[in-house]
Structure formats: structure tokens, C-alpha cells
Amino acid sequence: MDFIYLARATNYSAMLIPELPFKSKPRIVKADTPTKRAVVMDKKYKQVATLFNEVNLLSKNKTKKQKQKAQKQHVEHMKKRRAAEEEVDTHRKKKRKSFFRHEGQNARPR
């Protein structure tokens, strides 16, 4: 038996979208902001500012020298460490070589 499907007409109600806040709020246009003007320092303030700049410069130079010194010491330390490791490696190599030579001499013939 064949079934016949009848399409029913469905009426959907329109979807209601609430008004969004950015649409409902009026746009506020900012007034033209004045351009930045040069600030003229008085004598005392200028002296304080120059002293602070000099102190900052000195501290930057000091930290720069400390970093350079630390880097130089690190390079020297790594050189010494590599030399010590090479010495240890050569010693191990000699020991291993003598061990296997001794093992080879004492091996039983087959």
C-alpha cells in the first residue's frame, strides 16, 4: 500500500529581534581635541629632570658593563669546562681502550 504524504502549510511567526544597545544609543561625536603643546619647564624642574636623566644614564651604563662582564666570564668558564671535559674524555677513552685490549688478550680461543 502506498502512503501519500500531504504537505501541510505551516505559518511561522516572524522572529522578533530586540533593539541592540549600540543601535539605539545616539552617537556622540567628540569635539576636536587640541594638539599637544610643548611644555616649557621652569628652571628648578628642568634641573631635576636633567639630574634624573643623568642618573638613569649612569645606571644603564653600569648594568651594560655588568652584563658584558658576566658574558665574558661565562665564555671563559665554558672554555675551561670544555677543556676539562676533553681531558676527562681522553682519560676515559684510554681506560676503555686498555680494558678491551686486556679483555681481548684474556679471551678464550674458540
PDB file of C-alpha atoms in Angstrom:
ATOM      1  CA  MET A   1       0.000   0.000   0.000  1.00  0.00           C
ATOM      2  CA  ASP A   2       1.366   3.392  -0.959  1.00  0.00           C
ATOM      3  CA  PHE A   3       1.375   6.171   1.613  1.00  0.00           C
ATOM      4  CA  ILE A   4       0.632   9.624   0.474  1.00  0.00           C
ATOM      5  CA  TYR A   5       2.258  12.435   2.387  1.00  0.00           C
ATOM      6  CA  LEU A   6       0.402  15.666   2.310  1.00  0.00           C
ATOM      7  CA  ALA A   7       2.459  18.763   2.889  1.00  0.00           C
ATOM      8  CA  ARG A   8       0.720  20.955   5.385  1.00  0.00           C
ATOM      9  CA  ALA A   9       1.129  24.673   5.025  1.00  0.00           C
ATOM     10  CA  THR A  10       2.862  25.920   8.166  1.00  0.00           C
ATOM     11  CA  ASN A  11       2.755  29.537   9.141  1.00  0.00           C
ATOM     12  CA  TYR A  12       5.687  30.615  11.269  1.00  0.00           C
ATOM     13  CA  SER A  13       5.507  33.883  13.156  1.00  0.00           C
ATOM     14  CA  ALA A  14       8.161  36.463  12.368  1.00  0.00           C
ATOM     15  CA  MET A  15      11.216  36.340  14.625  1.00  0.00           C
ATOM     16  CA  LEU A  16      11.401  39.310  16.962  1.00  0.00           C
ATOM     17  CA  ILE A  17      14.892  40.751  17.373  1.00  0.00           C
ATOM     18  CA  PRO A  18      15.238  43.204  20.248  1.00  0.00           C
ATOM     19  CA  GLU A  19      16.839  46.513  19.503  1.00  0.00           C
ATOM     20  CA  LEU A  20      20.556  46.331  20.162  1.00  0.00           C
ATOM     21  CA  PRO A  21      22.160  48.853  22.517  1.00  0.00           C
ATOM     22  CA  PHE A  22      24.674  50.161  20.028  1.00  0.00           C
ATOM     23  CA  LYS A  23      21.904  50.879  17.534  1.00  0.00           C
ATOM     24  CA  SER A  24      19.602  52.596  19.961  1.00  0.00           C
ATOM     25  CA  LYS A  25      22.198  54.868  21.561  1.00  0.00           C
ATOM     26  CA  PRO A  26      22.866  58.166  19.830  1.00  0.00           C
ATOM     27  CA  ARG A  27      26.381  58.546  18.527  1.00  0.00           C
ATOM     28  CA  ILE A  28      28.454  61.056  20.449  1.00  0.00           C
ATOM     29  CA  VAL A  29      30.904  62.914  18.300  1.00  0.00           C
ATOM     30  CA  LYS A  30      33.919  64.088  20.217  1.00  0.00           C
ATOM     31  CA  ALA A  31      34.948  67.670  19.807  1.00  0.00           C
ATOM     32  CA  ASP A  32      38.257  68.274  18.111  1.00  0.00           C
ATOM     33  CA  THR A  33      40.977  67.746  20.689  1.00  0.00           C
ATOM     34  CA  PRO A  34      43.666  70.372  20.696  1.00  0.00           C
ATOM     35  CA  THR A  35      47.071  69.209  19.549  1.00  0.00           C
ATOM     36  CA  LYS A  36      49.738  68.634  22.144  1.00  0.00           C
ATOM     37  CA  ARG A  37      51.643  71.706  23.027  1.00  0.00           C
ATOM     38  CA  ALA A  38      55.226  71.935  24.140  1.00  0.00           C
ATOM     39  CA  VAL A  39      55.585  72.253  27.890  1.00  0.00           C
ATOM     40  CA  VAL A  40      58.084  74.829  28.993  1.00  0.00           C
ATOM     41  CA  MET A  41      59.766  73.772  32.213  1.00  0.00           C
ATOM     42  CA  ASP A  42      60.757  76.211  34.872  1.00  0.00           C
ATOM     43  CA  LYS A  43      64.384  76.326  35.978  1.00  0.00           C
ATOM     44  CA  LYS A  44      64.094  74.092  39.087  1.00  0.00           C
ATOM     45  CA  TYR A  45      62.004  71.463  37.309  1.00  0.00           C
ATOM     46  CA  LYS A  46      64.451  71.391  34.392  1.00  0.00           C
ATOM     47  CA  GLN A  47      67.413  70.868  36.758  1.00  0.00           C
ATOM     48  CA  VAL A  48      65.617  67.982  38.475  1.00  0.00           C
ATOM     49  CA  ALA A  49      64.746  66.426  35.111  1.00  0.00           C
ATOM     50  CA  THR A  50      68.335  66.646  33.854  1.00  0.00           C
ATOM     51  CA  LEU A  51      69.642  65.115  37.092  1.00  0.00           C
ATOM     52  CA  PHE A  52      67.212  62.212  36.761  1.00  0.00           C
ATOM     53  CA  ASN A  53      68.265  61.704  33.146  1.00  0.00           C
ATOM     54  CA  GLU A  54      71.931  61.642  34.167  1.00  0.00           C
ATOM     55  CA  VAL A  55      71.247  59.156  36.977  1.00  0.00           C
ATOM     56  CA  ASN A  56      69.320  56.906  34.578  1.00  0.00           C
ATOM     57  CA  LEU A  57      72.134  57.119  32.043  1.00  0.00           C
ATOM     58  CA  LEU A  58      74.710  56.154  34.670  1.00  0.00           C
ATOM     59  CA  SER A  59      72.652  53.202  35.865  1.00  0.00           C
ATOM     60  CA  LYS A  60      72.126  51.997  32.272  1.00  0.00           C
ATOM     61  CA  ASN A  61      75.858  52.200  31.611  1.00  0.00           C
ATOM     62  CA  LYS A  62      76.577  50.316  34.838  1.00  0.00           C
ATOM     63  CA  THR A  63      74.148  47.488  34.004  1.00  0.00           C
ATOM     64  CA  LYS A  64      75.520  47.324  30.451  1.00  0.00           C
ATOM     65  CA  LYS A  65      79.073  46.908  31.784  1.00  0.00           C
ATOM     66  CA  GLN A  66      77.914  44.269  34.269  1.00  0.00           C
ATOM     67  CA  LYS A  67      76.204  42.284  31.513  1.00  0.00           C
ATOM     68  CA  GLN A  68      79.293  42.457  29.306  1.00  0.00           C
ATOM     69  CA  LYS A  69      81.493  41.315  32.190  1.00  0.00           C
ATOM     70  CA  ALA A  70      79.144  38.445  33.035  1.00  0.00           C
ATOM     71  CA  GLN A  71      79.053  37.359  29.396  1.00  0.00           C
ATOM     72  CA  LYS A  72      82.854  37.446  29.183  1.00  0.00           C
ATOM     73  CA  GLN A  73      83.150  35.392  32.382  1.00  0.00           C
ATOM     74  CA  HIS A  74      80.603  32.915  31.023  1.00  0.00           C
ATOM     75  CA  VAL A  75      82.622  32.437  27.823  1.00  0.00           C
ATOM     76  CA  GLU A  76      85.833  31.893  29.820  1.00  0.00           C
ATOM     77  CA  HIS A  77      84.072  29.457  32.149  1.00  0.00           C
ATOM     78  CA  MET A  78      82.721  27.465  29.204  1.00  0.00           C
ATOM     79  CA  LYS A  79      86.229  27.291  27.669  1.00  0.00           C
ATOM     80  CA  LYS A  80      87.654  25.918  30.935  1.00  0.00           C
ATOM     81  CA  ARG A  81      84.773  23.485  31.259  1.00  0.00           C
ATOM     82  CA  ARG A  82      85.224  22.197  27.697  1.00  0.00           C
ATOM     83  CA  ALA A  83      88.945  21.719  28.298  1.00  0.00           C
ATOM     84  CA  ALA A  84      88.234  19.754  31.493  1.00  0.00           C
ATOM     85  CA  GLU A  85      85.611  17.630  29.714  1.00  0.00           C
ATOM     86  CA  GLU A  86      88.030  16.888  26.869  1.00  0.00           C
ATOM     87  CA  GLU A  87      90.646  15.815  29.401  1.00  0.00           C
ATOM     88  CA  VAL A  88      88.151  13.530  31.122  1.00  0.00           C
ATOM     89  CA  ASP A  89      87.044  12.111  27.752  1.00  0.00           C
ATOM     90  CA  THR A  90      90.621  11.317  26.720  1.00  0.00           C
ATOM     91  CA  HIS A  91      91.203   9.624  30.072  1.00  0.00           C
ATOM     92  CA  ARG A  92      88.020   7.544  29.660  1.00  0.00           C
ATOM     93  CA  LYS A  93      88.978   6.633  26.123  1.00  0.00           C
ATOM     94  CA  LYS A  94      92.429   5.420  27.244  1.00  0.00           C
ATOM     95  CA  LYS A  95      90.882   3.432  30.086  1.00  0.00           C
ATOM     96  CA  ARG A  96      88.293   1.844  27.790  1.00  0.00           C
ATOM     97  CA  LYS A  97      90.946   1.011  25.226  1.00  0.00           C
ATOM     98  CA  SER A  98      93.202  -0.675  27.783  1.00  0.00           C
ATOM     99  CA  PHE A  99      90.228  -2.573  29.251  1.00  0.00           C
ATOM    100  CA  PHE A 100      89.151  -4.011  25.911  1.00  0.00           C
ATOM    101  CA  ARG A 101      92.759  -4.755  24.938  1.00  0.00           C
ATOM    102  CA  HIS A 102      93.144  -6.677  28.182  1.00  0.00           C
ATOM    103  CA  GLU A 103      89.812  -8.467  27.599  1.00  0.00           C
ATOM    104  CA  GLY A 104      90.883  -9.380  24.065  1.00  0.00           C
ATOM    105  CA  GLN A 105      94.182 -10.859  25.278  1.00  0.00           C
ATOM    106  CA  ASN A 106      92.491 -12.919  28.005  1.00  0.00           C
ATOM    107  CA  ALA A 107      89.654 -14.175  25.792  1.00  0.00           C
ATOM    108  CA  ARG A 108      89.455 -17.935  25.382  1.00  0.00           C
ATOM    109  CA  PRO A 109      90.093 -19.229  21.886  1.00  0.00           C
ATOM    110  CA  ARG A 110      87.032 -20.823  20.317  1.00  0.00           C
TER     111      ARG A 110
END
